[in-house]
Short mmCIF file of C-alpha atoms in Angstrom, two decimals:
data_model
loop_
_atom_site.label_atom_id
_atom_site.label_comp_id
_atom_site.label_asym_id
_atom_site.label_seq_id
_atom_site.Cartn_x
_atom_site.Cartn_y
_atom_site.Cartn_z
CA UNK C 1 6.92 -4.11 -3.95
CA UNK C 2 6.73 -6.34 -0.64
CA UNK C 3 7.93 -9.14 -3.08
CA UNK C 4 11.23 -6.61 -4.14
CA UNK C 5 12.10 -6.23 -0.28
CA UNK C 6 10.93 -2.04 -0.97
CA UNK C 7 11.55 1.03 2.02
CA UNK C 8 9.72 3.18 2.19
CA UNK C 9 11.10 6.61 1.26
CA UNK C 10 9.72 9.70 1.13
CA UNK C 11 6.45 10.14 2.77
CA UNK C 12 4.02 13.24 0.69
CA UNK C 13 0.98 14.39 3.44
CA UNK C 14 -1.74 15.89 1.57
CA UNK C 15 -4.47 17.33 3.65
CA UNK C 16 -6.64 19.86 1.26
CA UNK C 17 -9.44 22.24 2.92
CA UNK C 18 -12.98 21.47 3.47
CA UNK C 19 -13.66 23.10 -0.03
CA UNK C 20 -12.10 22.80 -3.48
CA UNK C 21 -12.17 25.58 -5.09
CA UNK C 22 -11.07 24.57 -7.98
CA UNK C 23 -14.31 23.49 -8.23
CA UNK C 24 -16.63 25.79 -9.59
CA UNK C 25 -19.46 24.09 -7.62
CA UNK C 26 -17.18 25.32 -4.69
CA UNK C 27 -15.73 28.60 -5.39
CA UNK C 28 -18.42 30.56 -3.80
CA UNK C 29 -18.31 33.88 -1.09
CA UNK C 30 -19.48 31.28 1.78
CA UNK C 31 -17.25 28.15 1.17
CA UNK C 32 -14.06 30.68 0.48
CA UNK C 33 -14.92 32.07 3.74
CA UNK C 34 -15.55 28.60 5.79
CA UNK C 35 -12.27 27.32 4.37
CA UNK C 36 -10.61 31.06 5.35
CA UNK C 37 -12.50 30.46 8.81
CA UNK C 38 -11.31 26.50 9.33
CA UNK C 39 -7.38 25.69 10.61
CA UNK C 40 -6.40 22.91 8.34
CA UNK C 41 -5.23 19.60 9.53
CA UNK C 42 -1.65 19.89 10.49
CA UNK C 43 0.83 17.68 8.63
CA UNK C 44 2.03 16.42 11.98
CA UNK C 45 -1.27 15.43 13.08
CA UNK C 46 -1.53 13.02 10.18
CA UNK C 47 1.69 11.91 10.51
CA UNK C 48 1.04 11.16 14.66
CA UNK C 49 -1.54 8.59 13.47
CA UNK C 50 0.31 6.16 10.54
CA UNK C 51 1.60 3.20 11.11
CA UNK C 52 4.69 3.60 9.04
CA UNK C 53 7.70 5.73 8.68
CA UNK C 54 10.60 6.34 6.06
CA UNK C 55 12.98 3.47 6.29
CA UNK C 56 10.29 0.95 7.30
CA UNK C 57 9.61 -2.64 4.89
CA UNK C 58 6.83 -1.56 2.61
CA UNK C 59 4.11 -3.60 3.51
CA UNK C 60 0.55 -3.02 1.78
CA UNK C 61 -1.30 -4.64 5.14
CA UNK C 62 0.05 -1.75 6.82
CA UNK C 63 -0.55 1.28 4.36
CA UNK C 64 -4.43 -0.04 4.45
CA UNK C 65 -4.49 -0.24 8.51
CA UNK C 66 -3.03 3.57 8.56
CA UNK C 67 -5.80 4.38 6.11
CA UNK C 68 -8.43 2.66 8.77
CA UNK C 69 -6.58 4.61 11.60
CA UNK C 70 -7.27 7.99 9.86
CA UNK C 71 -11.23 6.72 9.31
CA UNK C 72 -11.80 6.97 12.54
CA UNK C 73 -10.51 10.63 13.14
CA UNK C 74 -14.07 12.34 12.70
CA UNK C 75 -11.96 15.48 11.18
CA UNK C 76 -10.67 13.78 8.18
CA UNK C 77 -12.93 12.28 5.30
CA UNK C 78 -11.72 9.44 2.57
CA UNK C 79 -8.20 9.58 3.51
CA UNK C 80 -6.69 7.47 1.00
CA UNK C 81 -2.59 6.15 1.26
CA UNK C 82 -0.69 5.30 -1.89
CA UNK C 83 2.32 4.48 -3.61
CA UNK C 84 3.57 6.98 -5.50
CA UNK C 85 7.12 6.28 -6.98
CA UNK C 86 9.19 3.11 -7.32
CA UNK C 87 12.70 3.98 -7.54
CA UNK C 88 16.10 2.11 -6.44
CA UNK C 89 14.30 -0.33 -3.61
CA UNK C 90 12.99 2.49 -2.53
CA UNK C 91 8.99 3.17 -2.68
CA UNK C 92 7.86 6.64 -1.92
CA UNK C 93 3.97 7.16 -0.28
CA UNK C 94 1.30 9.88 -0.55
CA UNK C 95 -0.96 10.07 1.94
CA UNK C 96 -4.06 12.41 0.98
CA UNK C 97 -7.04 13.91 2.81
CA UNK C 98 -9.83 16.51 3.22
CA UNK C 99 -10.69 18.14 6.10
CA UNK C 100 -14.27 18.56 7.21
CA UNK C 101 -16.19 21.29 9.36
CA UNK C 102 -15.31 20.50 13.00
CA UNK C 103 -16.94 23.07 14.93
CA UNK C 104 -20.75 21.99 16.26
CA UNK C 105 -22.50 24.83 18.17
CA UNK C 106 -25.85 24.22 19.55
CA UNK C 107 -29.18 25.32 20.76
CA UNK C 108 -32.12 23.56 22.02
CA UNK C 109 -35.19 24.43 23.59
CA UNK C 110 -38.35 22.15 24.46
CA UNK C 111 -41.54 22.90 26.48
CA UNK C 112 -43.21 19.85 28.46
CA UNK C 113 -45.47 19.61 31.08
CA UNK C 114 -45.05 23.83 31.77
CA UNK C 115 -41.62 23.42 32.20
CA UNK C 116 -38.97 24.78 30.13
CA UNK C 117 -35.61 23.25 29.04
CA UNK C 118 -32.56 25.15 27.73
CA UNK C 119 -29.55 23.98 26.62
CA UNK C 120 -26.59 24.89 24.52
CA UNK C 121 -23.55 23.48 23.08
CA UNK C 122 -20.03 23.79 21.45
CA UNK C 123 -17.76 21.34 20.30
CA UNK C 124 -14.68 21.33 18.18
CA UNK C 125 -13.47 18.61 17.05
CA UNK C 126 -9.56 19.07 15.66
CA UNK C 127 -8.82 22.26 17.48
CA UNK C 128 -6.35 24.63 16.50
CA UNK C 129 -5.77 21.67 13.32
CA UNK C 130 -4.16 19.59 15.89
CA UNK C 131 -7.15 16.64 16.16
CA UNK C 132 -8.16 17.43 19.94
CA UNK C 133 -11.19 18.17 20.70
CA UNK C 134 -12.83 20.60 23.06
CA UNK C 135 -16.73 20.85 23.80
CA UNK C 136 -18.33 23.07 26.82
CA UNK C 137 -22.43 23.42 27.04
CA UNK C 138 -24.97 24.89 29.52
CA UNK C 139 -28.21 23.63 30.05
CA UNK C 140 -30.78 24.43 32.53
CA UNK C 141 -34.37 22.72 33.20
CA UNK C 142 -36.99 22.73 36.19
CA UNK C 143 -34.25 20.34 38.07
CA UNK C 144 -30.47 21.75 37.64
CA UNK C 145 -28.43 24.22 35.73
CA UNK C 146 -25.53 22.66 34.88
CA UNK C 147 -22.50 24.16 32.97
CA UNK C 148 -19.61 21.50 31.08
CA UNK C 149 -16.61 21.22 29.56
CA UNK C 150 -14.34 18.31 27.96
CA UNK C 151 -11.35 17.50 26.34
CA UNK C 152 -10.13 14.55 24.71
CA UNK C 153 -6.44 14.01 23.04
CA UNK C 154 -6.73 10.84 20.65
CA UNK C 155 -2.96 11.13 20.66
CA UNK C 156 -1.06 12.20 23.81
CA UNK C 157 2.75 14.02 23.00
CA UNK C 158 1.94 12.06 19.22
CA UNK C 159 1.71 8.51 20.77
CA UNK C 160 -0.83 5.81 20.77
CA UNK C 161 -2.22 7.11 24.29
CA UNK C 162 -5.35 9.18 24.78
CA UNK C 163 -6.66 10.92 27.67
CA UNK C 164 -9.77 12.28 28.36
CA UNK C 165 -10.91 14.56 31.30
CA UNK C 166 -14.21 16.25 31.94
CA UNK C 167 -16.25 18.41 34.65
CA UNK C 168 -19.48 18.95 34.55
CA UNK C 169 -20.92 21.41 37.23
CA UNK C 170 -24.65 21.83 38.28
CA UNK C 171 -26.72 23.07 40.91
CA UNK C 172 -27.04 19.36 42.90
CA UNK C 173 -23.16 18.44 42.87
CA UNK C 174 -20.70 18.42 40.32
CA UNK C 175 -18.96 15.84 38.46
CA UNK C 176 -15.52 14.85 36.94
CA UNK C 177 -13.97 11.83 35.27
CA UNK C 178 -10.14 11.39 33.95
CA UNK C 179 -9.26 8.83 31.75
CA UNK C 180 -6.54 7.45 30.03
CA UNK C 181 -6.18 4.77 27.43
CA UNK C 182 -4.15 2.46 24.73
CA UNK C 183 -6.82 1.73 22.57
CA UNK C 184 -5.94 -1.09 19.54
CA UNK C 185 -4.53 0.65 16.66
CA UNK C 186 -2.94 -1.86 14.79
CA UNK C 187 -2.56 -5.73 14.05
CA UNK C 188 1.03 -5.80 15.50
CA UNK C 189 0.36 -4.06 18.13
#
């Protein structure tokens, strides 16, 4: 195809729920309901992250650096990107996906030397489908209570920028941190 001078055309996003059920492994009360419970990847979040858009030289370097790009977004698993149709120098591209569970609550509690420690925690990690992620937590011990939250957008108004911003507020001072970053994405970048 790189050899035939190919575009690429049309470009198919396929991002399927935590749970096939289609599979009857999977078509249960309780995965039904976590898929029912979970908002789906949106197509524009993939999209945000390739490398590639209709019009541009097929190239399969590329297709497998988009594929990395989407490994590292902890809300997709085995995203895969392939060629689907060949047609008049024109080669159209499916990119598929599944979403996985991306909310993390949690609870601990530990008792050392007579003291106590308490903590909770939320995170989510492609809220409202759109791949940023939220987490807030609380935890208290014989030295602070302290009560968190963060955000982090791997992909700031759908470009290569991500910002980061946190506060974190306990009973000996608080604490906050901004950030924003180009990370590398891509070899010709």
């Amino acid at each position: 195809l790189e050899g035939a001078g190919a575009r690429i055309g049309a470009i198919e996003i396929d991002c399927g729920s935590i749970f096939d059920e289609s599979d009857p492994r999977e078509d249960s009360l309780l995965y039904r309901t976590a898929n029912r419970l979970h908002v789906d990847t949106r197509e524009s979040t993939i999209r945000a992250q390739l490398l590639f858009a209709s019009g541009d030289r097929y190239s399969r370097r590329v297709l497998a650096e988009s594929e990395r790009v989407l490994r590292q977004q902890r809300y997709l698993h085995e995203p895969q990107i392939q060629p689907v149709a060949w047609h008049d120098g024109v080669v159209d591209v499916r990119v598929q996906a599944t979403d996985v569970w991306t909310t993390s609550p949690g609870v601990s509690v530990s008792r050392s030397g007579g003291t106590n420690r308490l903590g909770a925690e939320i995170e989510e990690l492609n809220l409202f489908g759109r791949g940023k992620q939220l987490s807030a937590g609380y935890s208290t011990d014989v030295d602070r209570t302290s009560l968190g939250i963060a955000w982090r957008d791997p992909a700031v108004l759908g470009s290569r920028w991500t910002s980061e911003a946190a506060y974190t507020d306990s009973d000996d001072g608080s604490v906050w941190a901004v950030g924003v970053d180009r990370p590398f994405f891509a070899m010709d970048s």
